[in-house]
Amino acid sequence: MAAESTSSTSGVSRRRFVGGTLSLGLSAAATGPLSAMASQAGAAPAHPNDKTTPLFNPDYSRLIGRSDLIYTGRITTGTQGMSVANGRFGGPVWQSNSSTLVMQLNHTDMFMFNDASAASKDHQNSGGGAVGRIHIGFGTGTVFDATTRQHLSLYDGKLSISGTNVRADVIADTDSDVIAIQVTDDRATPQPITVDLAMLRDANQIWGAHSAISTLTTVAGTGRLGSRNETIVLEQVVQEPADTGTKANDHYVNTAVAATVRGREISNVVSNTIGNRATLRMNLPAQQGTFTVVVGGNADSRTALRTARATAVANATKASDHARISARSQAWWRDFWHKSYVYFPTQFNFEQRRNYYMYLAAISNRGSFPSKYNGGIWIGEEDRRDWGSFYWNWNQDCLYQPLLAANHLDLLEPMFTMRQSSYEQYEVAARQMWGSEGIFIGETDGILGWETLPDGIADSMQQYYTFKTTTRSQEFTDITMRRNRFLSPWNWNVFGGNRQASYVTHTMMATQETAEYYWQVYCYTKDLHWLRKVAYPFIKGAAEMYRSYDGLRKESDGKYHFFNTNLHEHIWAGKDVIDDLSMARGVFAAVVKASELLGADQATRPLWKDIRDNLAAYPLRTDPGALWAASTNPSLASQLATDQPAWAQGLQPAYFIRDLHGTESPIFKMLEKYDVLNLETRDQGLDNGDWEIALNTYLHSPGYLNQVKGQVIDRNGSSRFHVDAAKLGRADDMVKILNTQYGVFSTYGVFPNLLFNQLDYYSAEGYGTFAAALQEALSQSLSPTPAGDPVIRVFPAWPTAWDAKYKLLAKDGFLVSSSMVSGDIQYVEIESQLGERARIRNPWNSDVVLYREGRKAETLVAAENGLLEFKTHKGENIVLVRAGTTPDMYRSSDLIDTTAGSTSAS
């Protein structure tokens, strides 16, 4: 077990793992190997004549600039506004009328409710995140109209808005929670300007024991040149004592926004209202020229001390000037974009979606909690957030999928931080809900991770969900009526029913997928210190949850079978759900390997090995009681081919079968997680026949029939089917499936900010899986087994008709770059950041010439698709080309310009 320290979050004593190396470059103090890798990847390119200059050495500002968002016209609502933030603080910008610029300020660490809230039951769409709004009024007359140009530069992290003789540049300080809005007023007859800081809810909002109190105040001061320079402040205190009296479940969040002006004297400050929201208004005299509105923020859910106001004021009043903030921001974003790239000369719409998703991930994943799937930091409807404060693992996982290969492990840190801070609560959850050891993370949970329940309620809940009784205690029923029923413990009554299993009650994936991310970070970094101090408790905890779960049973066939687990929201409490069998194969292999590497848990290791080696086979559609698409859509029964076996999704007995024929219905976790089954498993002869079954299952799945054969646009943005197609190496299918999945974004409503309108929330989750699918088609880093040595594969599923270049991260710390032109793979370039032994599938039908640091070093002999292996040194640059060619033949910096990001007002 790791060394521990404790901190308090919302009144909860939390265990935090210290001494780990996951610093991930978010501060100057970062010292771990991941930070070093990130720093190397972002280093300035070598001189163009240097033989170690990357073969593709573009102007990154032009490369990323291809994906900029450019909109002509006025953006009228917050949901459509383009967002600027520093990873914690910021939000969307729009024009509420022809003379007013608005920015909503959100913070990743602001939550209206925690898991124990009694108020979230009735106010579930008030999710938190919003901390204030800035309104800049330019007087009478038209400043913003159909000719207004709005340009979000992804490379600079800057939004520029050009109205009629008025320009505004919005940037975020990457070192502190500061937004700087620089305004230049060149109107021939300037008018007085107003700057309002507005509340986003009633000043005194009371819901039972839950209160959200907002206060506007002024801090007097003088500017740097002695001019009058007040600062206006909006503070919020949100709190709710737990109705069970358990102090650890109390909720407390303190937020603040402070605004001041640089470069223009403030005439006075007055109280005001905009709509029905109270504001403080700074009046500025009419004057041509440039000034800056500086906005500081803070959100603190880690302590019950009111510290946010002082921090926000200090952020605003002590902020650097606009030029220094801009330079700092540009440097940060430059390093960010140099860590990886994709370049599709003709498929620039796909390139833009991937790059824009990386931008959204960057502006919302540098706080204490990960970006939320239902609006991220870009919510713009005051505090409204459909589906509330809570994390839904299925949707959240979409956001995490592309980050490892994109060489942005740093953007996973908030997820790890949240998980580590809740570790003890996950232990309580396993014990209270299932009577199990290890940890349990509910499919839906909040910032507590689990509400510590009175023993009597926990006992009744456990008896009910493990089917030992069909009745509930009155206390269990009563507390459910005071809780948000989308959370796992209370989900029996989600729509007023009485179910012993429901949508998320018996779903084990959040626990297992969390452990998989911890394991994958080790695979990418080979950092034993990280594995020991940070990752291993979660990997072990997930394995122990499965091992001690009452529903994992060794049957008379000598195999371990799962009972009473959910397949996402489709099968409730079924037998041998394929997701659990897939993830169990992964987690038990990983925990055995990790325990061996660390010399830990020798007594328990044989128990893990026994389960790893004796798990039941995946269910087949021909098995008695098989549950698959035909179970809920009998017209698909004709797709059953007995001579071509295909997997079912689970078996009877099952408590309830909801829907199994949607494209998003899971079936391929073995392809997606833990390297249970992949191209290397097949090519190294370790698949035991599963590869052909996987392929046949794919060809007879609703996703294939709809998205590939029928080219039907899939409404569900969270589908993983295009990721699965890439994992199967289906390059020809990717042409159709990427277009049909892309059609989700364009057909069902895309705003000027390119966010996907899912009707009940506006989201980027589909962009996460889309980015992951693109990257998997370009490059895969595959271990033949969960604990095996990884192998690099270039363009394993990329359509040969599409030219492409990329730089992406592979396991063992290899930065891999490659190029395909007219179906020809030109080169493979590898930067060895850790000095590990490299393994790569030969992409050519010839011998391979290896260059080290620009010098021809050796010739490797292998058949096409044969396995190549060679040693590397830390920091070494290696290029592989086919025999008869040289790296210099492929040196290039050329880019095709495009205006893909341009849209116009309708």
mmCIF file of C-alpha atoms in Angstrom, residues 430-733:
data_model
loop_
_atom_site.group_PDB
_atom_site.id
_atom_site.type_symbol
_atom_site.label_atom_id
_atom_site.label_comp_id
_atom_site.label_asym_id
_atom_site.label_seq_id
_atom_site.Cartn_x
_atom_site.Cartn_y
_atom_site.Cartn_z
ATOM 1 C CA ALA A 430 -17.526 -2.487 -2.160
ATOM 2 C CA ARG A 431 -18.201 -3.505 1.415
ATOM 3 C CA GLN A 432 -21.575 -1.835 1.801
ATOM 4 C CA MET A 433 -23.158 -2.590 -1.576
ATOM 5 C CA TRP A 434 -21.768 -6.057 -2.252
ATOM 6 C CA GLY A 435 -20.122 -7.322 0.923
ATOM 7 C CA SER A 436 -16.956 -7.517 -1.141
ATOM 8 C CA GLU A 437 -13.300 -6.721 -0.738
ATOM 9 C CA GLY A 438 -11.394 -4.364 -2.977
ATOM 10 C CA ILE A 439 -13.082 -1.266 -4.412
ATOM 11 C CA PHE A 440 -16.349 -0.535 -6.173
ATOM 12 C CA ILE A 441 -16.899 2.545 -8.329
ATOM 13 C CA GLY A 442 -20.509 2.937 -9.358
ATOM 14 C CA GLU A 443 -21.386 3.520 -12.991
ATOM 15 C CA THR A 444 -22.834 6.798 -11.740
ATOM 16 C CA ASP A 445 -21.172 8.596 -8.874
ATOM 17 C CA GLY A 446 -20.265 12.052 -7.665
ATOM 18 C CA ILE A 447 -17.303 13.773 -6.092
ATOM 19 C CA LEU A 448 -17.554 11.754 -2.871
ATOM 20 C CA GLY A 449 -17.284 8.490 -4.756
ATOM 21 C CA TRP A 450 -19.846 6.929 -2.421
ATOM 22 C CA GLU A 451 -22.035 8.083 0.423
ATOM 23 C CA THR A 452 -21.067 6.321 3.642
ATOM 24 C CA LEU A 453 -24.357 4.773 4.727
ATOM 25 C CA PRO A 454 -25.678 3.817 8.158
ATOM 26 C CA ASP A 455 -25.113 0.098 8.658
ATOM 27 C CA GLY A 456 -28.813 -0.779 8.707
ATOM 28 C CA ILE A 457 -29.464 0.867 5.335
ATOM 29 C CA ALA A 458 -26.337 -0.662 3.824
ATOM 30 C CA ASP A 459 -27.306 -4.131 5.046
ATOM 31 C CA SER A 460 -30.777 -3.869 3.559
ATOM 32 C CA MET A 461 -29.414 -2.539 0.256
ATOM 33 C CA GLN A 462 -26.876 -5.368 0.031
ATOM 34 C CA GLN A 463 -29.478 -8.043 0.777
ATOM 35 C CA TYR A 464 -31.790 -6.558 -1.857
ATOM 36 C CA TYR A 465 -29.241 -6.196 -4.680
ATOM 37 C CA THR A 466 -27.657 -9.607 -4.067
ATOM 38 C CA PHE A 467 -31.137 -11.168 -4.340
ATOM 39 C CA LYS A 468 -31.065 -12.625 -0.833
ATOM 40 C CA THR A 469 -34.429 -10.959 -0.212
ATOM 41 C CA THR A 470 -37.124 -9.360 -2.308
ATOM 42 C CA THR A 471 -38.046 -6.792 0.322
ATOM 43 C CA ARG A 472 -36.399 -3.580 1.473
ATOM 44 C CA SER A 473 -36.258 -2.070 4.888
ATOM 45 C CA GLN A 474 -38.324 1.041 5.380
ATOM 46 C CA GLU A 475 -35.134 3.029 6.038
ATOM 47 C CA PHE A 476 -33.670 1.961 2.698
ATOM 48 C CA THR A 477 -36.878 2.896 0.891
ATOM 49 C CA ASP A 478 -37.134 6.228 2.707
ATOM 50 C CA ILE A 479 -33.588 7.342 1.955
ATOM 51 C CA THR A 480 -34.051 6.447 -1.712
ATOM 52 C CA MET A 481 -36.888 8.970 -1.850
ATOM 53 C CA ARG A 482 -34.439 11.653 -0.687
ATOM 54 C CA ARG A 483 -31.663 10.794 -3.135
ATOM 55 C CA ASN A 484 -30.896 11.134 -6.808
ATOM 56 C CA ARG A 485 -32.132 7.880 -8.238
ATOM 57 C CA PHE A 486 -29.659 7.866 -11.113
ATOM 58 C CA LEU A 487 -26.948 7.002 -8.598
ATOM 59 C CA SER A 488 -26.245 3.273 -8.340
ATOM 60 C CA PRO A 489 -27.488 2.662 -4.750
ATOM 61 C CA TRP A 490 -30.907 4.204 -5.412
ATOM 62 C CA ASN A 491 -31.420 3.149 -9.016
ATOM 63 C CA TRP A 492 -34.011 0.512 -8.109
ATOM 64 C CA ASN A 493 -36.573 3.297 -8.173
ATOM 65 C CA VAL A 494 -35.253 5.328 -11.090
ATOM 66 C CA PHE A 495 -38.656 5.724 -12.757
ATOM 67 C CA GLY A 496 -40.836 4.893 -9.802
ATOM 68 C CA GLY A 497 -40.483 1.147 -10.206
ATOM 69 C CA ASN A 498 -39.441 -1.529 -7.747
ATOM 70 C CA ARG A 499 -36.493 -3.267 -9.363
ATOM 71 C CA GLN A 500 -33.827 -5.406 -7.755
ATOM 72 C CA ALA A 501 -31.694 -4.595 -10.791
ATOM 73 C CA SER A 502 -31.869 -1.506 -12.950
ATOM 74 C CA TYR A 503 -29.902 0.585 -15.446
ATOM 75 C CA VAL A 504 -26.727 1.036 -13.366
ATOM 76 C CA THR A 505 -27.176 -1.042 -10.215
ATOM 77 C CA HIS A 506 -25.040 -4.054 -11.168
ATOM 78 C CA THR A 507 -22.656 -2.382 -13.626
ATOM 79 C CA MET A 508 -19.009 -3.138 -12.791
ATOM 80 C CA MET A 509 -17.300 -1.296 -15.625
ATOM 81 C CA ALA A 510 -16.342 1.953 -13.837
ATOM 82 C CA THR A 511 -14.197 -0.015 -11.389
ATOM 83 C CA GLN A 512 -12.549 -2.095 -14.078
ATOM 84 C CA GLU A 513 -12.036 0.664 -16.639
ATOM 85 C CA THR A 514 -10.494 2.922 -14.000
ATOM 86 C CA ALA A 515 -8.000 0.185 -13.145
ATOM 87 C CA GLU A 516 -7.270 -0.281 -16.846
ATOM 88 C CA TYR A 517 -6.223 3.373 -17.227
ATOM 89 C CA TYR A 518 -3.857 3.010 -14.283
ATOM 90 C CA TRP A 519 -2.359 -0.106 -15.882
ATOM 91 C CA GLN A 520 -2.054 1.550 -19.283
ATOM 92 C CA VAL A 521 -0.119 4.505 -17.850
ATOM 93 C CA TYR A 522 2.401 1.991 -16.543
ATOM 94 C CA CYS A 523 2.550 0.309 -19.964
ATOM 95 C CA TYR A 524 3.273 3.657 -21.630
ATOM 96 C CA THR A 525 5.828 4.844 -19.050
ATOM 97 C CA LYS A 526 7.290 1.673 -17.484
ATOM 98 C CA ASP A 527 7.429 3.651 -14.245
ATOM 99 C CA LEU A 528 7.608 1.120 -11.395
ATOM 100 C CA HIS A 529 7.324 3.870 -8.786
ATOM 101 C CA TRP A 530 4.025 4.986 -10.314
ATOM 102 C CA LEU A 531 2.869 1.376 -10.453
ATOM 103 C CA ARG A 532 3.736 0.708 -6.819
ATOM 104 C CA LYS A 533 2.566 3.914 -5.179
ATOM 105 C CA VAL A 534 -0.351 5.002 -7.343
ATOM 106 C CA ALA A 535 -1.642 2.408 -9.784
ATOM 107 C CA TYR A 536 -1.353 -0.906 -7.961
ATOM 108 C CA PRO A 537 -3.955 -0.180 -5.246
ATOM 109 C CA PHE A 538 -6.564 0.401 -7.955
ATOM 110 C CA ILE A 539 -5.551 -2.591 -10.082
ATOM 111 C CA LYS A 540 -5.557 -4.819 -7.014
ATOM 112 C CA GLY A 541 -8.777 -3.257 -5.749
ATOM 113 C CA ALA A 542 -10.567 -3.951 -9.040
ATOM 114 C CA ALA A 543 -9.317 -7.544 -9.122
ATOM 115 C CA GLU A 544 -10.331 -8.113 -5.513
ATOM 116 C CA MET A 545 -13.781 -6.699 -6.227
ATOM 117 C CA TYR A 546 -14.318 -9.344 -8.887
ATOM 118 C CA ARG A 547 -12.626 -12.125 -6.880
ATOM 119 C CA SER A 548 -14.776 -11.607 -3.783
ATOM 120 C CA TYR A 549 -17.989 -10.709 -5.593
ATOM 121 C CA ASP A 550 -20.766 -13.136 -4.732
ATOM 122 C CA GLY A 551 -21.714 -13.268 -8.415
ATOM 123 C CA LEU A 552 -18.389 -14.789 -9.554
ATOM 124 C CA ARG A 553 -18.780 -18.514 -9.046
ATOM 125 C CA LYS A 554 -16.808 -21.607 -10.027
ATOM 126 C CA GLU A 555 -19.300 -24.022 -11.526
ATOM 127 C CA SER A 556 -19.187 -27.785 -12.059
ATOM 128 C CA ASP A 557 -17.399 -27.279 -15.404
ATOM 129 C CA GLY A 558 -14.396 -25.957 -13.467
ATOM 130 C CA LYS A 559 -14.858 -22.483 -14.953
ATOM 131 C CA TYR A 560 -15.638 -19.188 -13.263
ATOM 132 C CA HIS A 561 -18.970 -17.746 -14.389
ATOM 133 C CA PHE A 562 -20.408 -14.315 -13.706
ATOM 134 C CA PHE A 563 -23.920 -13.923 -12.334
ATOM 135 C CA ASN A 564 -25.886 -10.754 -11.681
ATOM 136 C CA THR A 565 -23.896 -8.147 -13.607
ATOM 137 C CA ASN A 566 -25.141 -5.578 -16.103
ATOM 138 C CA LEU A 567 -24.213 -5.144 -19.735
ATOM 139 C CA HIS A 568 -24.220 -1.332 -19.738
ATOM 140 C CA GLU A 569 -27.941 -0.428 -19.640
ATOM 141 C CA HIS A 570 -29.031 -3.351 -21.801
ATOM 142 C CA ILE A 571 -28.893 -6.548 -19.764
ATOM 143 C CA TRP A 572 -29.708 -6.161 -16.078
ATOM 144 C CA ALA A 573 -28.199 -8.758 -13.724
ATOM 145 C CA GLY A 574 -27.460 -11.374 -16.362
ATOM 146 C CA LYS A 575 -25.174 -14.375 -16.506
ATOM 147 C CA ASP A 576 -21.769 -14.379 -18.231
ATOM 148 C CA VAL A 577 -22.105 -10.829 -19.476
ATOM 149 C CA ILE A 578 -19.415 -10.493 -22.108
ATOM 150 C CA ASP A 579 -18.124 -7.165 -20.782
ATOM 151 C CA ASP A 580 -17.284 -8.691 -17.406
ATOM 152 C CA LEU A 581 -15.678 -11.782 -18.881
ATOM 153 C CA SER A 582 -13.530 -9.533 -21.096
ATOM 154 C CA MET A 583 -12.505 -7.175 -18.311
ATOM 155 C CA ALA A 584 -11.832 -10.027 -15.882
ATOM 156 C CA ARG A 585 -9.398 -11.537 -18.383
ATOM 157 C CA GLY A 586 -7.630 -8.199 -18.427
ATOM 158 C CA VAL A 587 -7.592 -7.217 -14.775
ATOM 159 C CA PHE A 588 -6.496 -10.619 -13.447
ATOM 160 C CA ALA A 589 -3.672 -10.776 -15.991
ATOM 161 C CA ALA A 590 -2.623 -7.234 -15.073
ATOM 162 C CA VAL A 591 -2.751 -7.753 -11.294
ATOM 163 C CA VAL A 592 -0.720 -10.962 -11.543
ATOM 164 C CA LYS A 593 1.933 -9.219 -13.653
ATOM 165 C CA ALA A 594 1.968 -6.118 -11.448
ATOM 166 C CA SER A 595 2.267 -8.158 -8.258
ATOM 167 C CA GLU A 596 5.183 -10.055 -9.775
ATOM 168 C CA LEU A 597 6.930 -6.846 -10.826
ATOM 169 C CA LEU A 598 6.466 -5.386 -7.346
ATOM 170 C CA GLY A 599 7.026 -8.560 -5.344
ATOM 171 C CA ALA A 600 3.645 -8.005 -3.701
ATOM 172 C CA ASP A 601 0.752 -10.183 -2.537
ATOM 173 C CA GLN A 602 2.421 -13.537 -3.102
ATOM 174 C CA ALA A 603 -0.232 -15.287 -1.024
ATOM 175 C CA THR A 604 -3.128 -13.903 -3.052
ATOM 176 C CA ARG A 605 -1.485 -14.242 -6.448
ATOM 177 C CA PRO A 606 -2.412 -17.944 -6.905
ATOM 178 C CA LEU A 607 -6.083 -17.046 -6.378
ATOM 179 C CA TRP A 608 -5.857 -14.430 -9.118
ATOM 180 C CA LYS A 609 -4.068 -16.859 -11.427
ATOM 181 C CA ASP A 610 -6.740 -19.479 -10.870
ATOM 182 C CA ILE A 611 -9.461 -17.091 -11.995
ATOM 183 C CA ARG A 612 -7.361 -15.735 -14.881
ATOM 184 C CA ASP A 613 -6.757 -19.234 -16.219
ATOM 185 C CA ASN A 614 -10.251 -20.631 -15.682
ATOM 186 C CA LEU A 615 -12.721 -17.972 -16.774
ATOM 187 C CA ALA A 616 -15.737 -19.174 -18.720
ATOM 188 C CA ALA A 617 -15.665 -18.794 -22.486
ATOM 189 C CA TYR A 618 -17.539 -15.863 -23.996
ATOM 190 C CA PRO A 619 -21.178 -16.830 -24.595
ATOM 191 C CA LEU A 620 -22.140 -17.824 -28.135
ATOM 192 C CA ARG A 621 -25.400 -17.037 -29.869
ATOM 193 C CA THR A 622 -26.054 -20.769 -30.163
ATOM 194 C CA ASP A 623 -25.735 -21.322 -26.401
ATOM 195 C CA PRO A 624 -28.932 -22.105 -24.460
ATOM 196 C CA GLY A 625 -30.388 -18.873 -23.096
ATOM 197 C CA ALA A 626 -28.168 -16.689 -25.286
ATOM 198 C CA LEU A 627 -28.935 -12.976 -25.142
ATOM 199 C CA TRP A 628 -28.038 -10.896 -28.214
ATOM 200 C CA ALA A 629 -29.642 -8.525 -30.688
ATOM 201 C CA ALA A 630 -32.317 -11.010 -31.710
ATOM 202 C CA SER A 631 -33.494 -11.079 -28.088
ATOM 203 C CA THR A 632 -34.987 -7.598 -28.451
ATOM 204 C CA ASN A 633 -35.232 -7.398 -32.250
ATOM 205 C CA PRO A 634 -36.339 -10.778 -33.636
ATOM 206 C CA SER A 635 -35.853 -9.587 -37.232
ATOM 207 C CA LEU A 636 -32.112 -9.911 -36.620
ATOM 208 C CA ALA A 637 -32.435 -13.620 -35.882
ATOM 209 C CA SER A 638 -31.686 -14.352 -39.532
ATOM 210 C CA GLN A 639 -28.161 -13.085 -38.939
ATOM 211 C CA LEU A 640 -27.423 -16.160 -36.826
ATOM 212 C CA ALA A 641 -25.008 -18.427 -38.690
ATOM 213 C CA THR A 642 -24.281 -21.714 -36.949
ATOM 214 C CA ASP A 643 -21.303 -22.461 -39.174
ATOM 215 C CA GLN A 644 -19.840 -19.032 -38.386
ATOM 216 C CA PRO A 645 -20.060 -18.726 -34.595
ATOM 217 C CA ALA A 646 -20.674 -15.301 -33.121
ATOM 218 C CA TRP A 647 -20.762 -14.046 -29.583
ATOM 219 C CA ALA A 648 -23.863 -13.310 -27.595
ATOM 220 C CA GLN A 649 -23.850 -10.448 -25.082
ATOM 221 C CA GLY A 650 -24.802 -12.591 -22.130
ATOM 222 C CA LEU A 651 -26.938 -15.503 -20.991
ATOM 223 C CA GLN A 652 -30.068 -16.198 -19.058
ATOM 224 C CA PRO A 653 -30.901 -16.005 -16.218
ATOM 225 C CA ALA A 654 -31.199 -12.233 -16.398
ATOM 226 C CA TYR A 655 -33.365 -9.953 -14.339
ATOM 227 C CA PHE A 656 -34.384 -7.834 -17.341
ATOM 228 C CA ILE A 657 -33.409 -7.380 -20.991
ATOM 229 C CA ARG A 658 -33.858 -3.833 -22.198
ATOM 230 C CA ASP A 659 -32.339 -3.388 -25.655
ATOM 231 C CA LEU A 660 -29.529 -5.262 -27.388
ATOM 232 C CA HIS A 661 -29.693 -4.104 -30.997
ATOM 233 C CA GLY A 662 -28.353 -0.561 -30.783
ATOM 234 C CA THR A 663 -24.993 0.298 -32.297
ATOM 235 C CA GLU A 664 -23.800 1.401 -28.886
ATOM 236 C CA SER A 665 -24.677 -1.893 -27.169
ATOM 237 C CA PRO A 666 -21.335 -3.241 -25.896
ATOM 238 C CA ILE A 667 -19.849 -6.490 -27.073
ATOM 239 C CA PHE A 668 -16.178 -5.783 -27.904
ATOM 240 C CA LYS A 669 -14.516 -4.837 -24.617
ATOM 241 C CA MET A 670 -11.864 -7.469 -25.381
ATOM 242 C CA LEU A 671 -10.798 -5.321 -28.350
ATOM 243 C CA GLU A 672 -11.037 -2.000 -26.540
ATOM 244 C CA LYS A 673 -9.444 -2.648 -23.141
ATOM 245 C CA TYR A 674 -6.413 -4.387 -21.643
ATOM 246 C CA ASP A 675 -5.107 -5.908 -24.922
ATOM 247 C CA VAL A 676 -7.196 -9.017 -24.346
ATOM 248 C CA LEU A 677 -7.655 -9.550 -28.095
ATOM 249 C CA ASN A 678 -6.041 -7.654 -30.968
ATOM 250 C CA LEU A 679 -4.084 -7.960 -34.207
ATOM 251 C CA GLU A 680 -0.988 -9.053 -32.313
ATOM 252 C CA THR A 681 -2.908 -11.722 -30.405
ATOM 253 C CA ARG A 682 -3.968 -13.044 -33.807
ATOM 254 C CA ASP A 683 -0.569 -12.785 -35.502
ATOM 255 C CA GLN A 684 1.277 -14.360 -32.585
ATOM 256 C CA GLY A 685 -1.187 -17.287 -32.555
ATOM 257 C CA LEU A 686 -2.504 -16.576 -29.053
ATOM 258 C CA ASP A 687 -6.174 -15.899 -29.808
ATOM 259 C CA ASN A 688 -7.433 -19.503 -29.364
ATOM 260 C CA GLY A 689 -9.889 -18.998 -32.208
ATOM 261 C CA ASP A 690 -11.405 -15.846 -30.736
ATOM 262 C CA TRP A 691 -10.251 -13.620 -33.604
ATOM 263 C CA GLU A 692 -12.451 -15.314 -36.194
ATOM 264 C CA ILE A 693 -15.398 -15.266 -33.798
ATOM 265 C CA ALA A 694 -14.816 -11.572 -33.110
ATOM 266 C CA LEU A 695 -14.736 -10.836 -36.830
ATOM 267 C CA ASN A 696 -17.896 -12.813 -37.479
ATOM 268 C CA THR A 697 -19.613 -11.107 -34.544
ATOM 269 C CA TYR A 698 -18.620 -7.764 -36.006
ATOM 270 C CA LEU A 699 -19.971 -8.650 -39.469
ATOM 271 C CA HIS A 700 -23.292 -9.759 -37.930
ATOM 272 C CA SER A 701 -23.684 -6.864 -35.505
ATOM 273 C CA PRO A 702 -26.223 -4.023 -35.655
ATOM 274 C CA GLY A 703 -23.370 -1.531 -35.930
ATOM 275 C CA TYR A 704 -22.024 -3.145 -39.088
ATOM 276 C CA LEU A 705 -25.444 -3.633 -40.632
ATOM 277 C CA ASN A 706 -26.426 -0.025 -39.907
ATOM 278 C CA GLN A 707 -23.276 2.059 -40.202
ATOM 279 C CA VAL A 708 -21.222 0.138 -42.761
ATOM 280 C CA LYS A 709 -23.644 -1.729 -45.002
ATOM 281 C CA GLY A 710 -26.585 0.625 -44.603
ATOM 282 C CA GLN A 711 -24.497 3.775 -44.073
ATOM 283 C CA VAL A 712 -27.085 4.883 -41.544
ATOM 284 C CA ILE A 713 -25.993 7.774 -39.376
ATOM 285 C CA ASP A 714 -25.882 6.647 -35.771
ATOM 286 C CA ARG A 715 -27.635 9.068 -33.469
ATOM 287 C CA ASN A 716 -25.639 7.850 -30.472
ATOM 288 C CA GLY A 717 -22.474 9.910 -30.180
ATOM 289 C CA SER A 718 -21.033 7.602 -27.533
ATOM 290 C CA SER A 719 -20.872 4.519 -29.758
ATOM 291 C CA ARG A 720 -17.490 2.740 -29.814
ATOM 292 C CA PHE A 721 -18.205 0.805 -32.982
ATOM 293 C CA HIS A 722 -15.785 2.821 -35.146
ATOM 294 C CA VAL A 723 -13.069 2.177 -32.535
ATOM 295 C CA ASP A 724 -13.845 -1.541 -32.747
ATOM 296 C CA ALA A 725 -13.618 -1.466 -36.548
ATOM 297 C CA ALA A 726 -10.167 0.113 -36.310
ATOM 298 C CA LYS A 727 -9.047 -2.439 -33.719
ATOM 299 C CA LEU A 728 -10.091 -5.201 -36.128
ATOM 300 C CA GLY A 729 -7.990 -3.615 -38.886
ATOM 301 C CA ARG A 730 -11.016 -2.976 -41.118
ATOM 302 C CA ALA A 731 -9.510 -0.209 -43.275
ATOM 303 C CA ASP A 732 -12.109 -0.435 -46.047
ATOM 304 C CA ASP A 733 -14.955 -0.280 -43.544
#
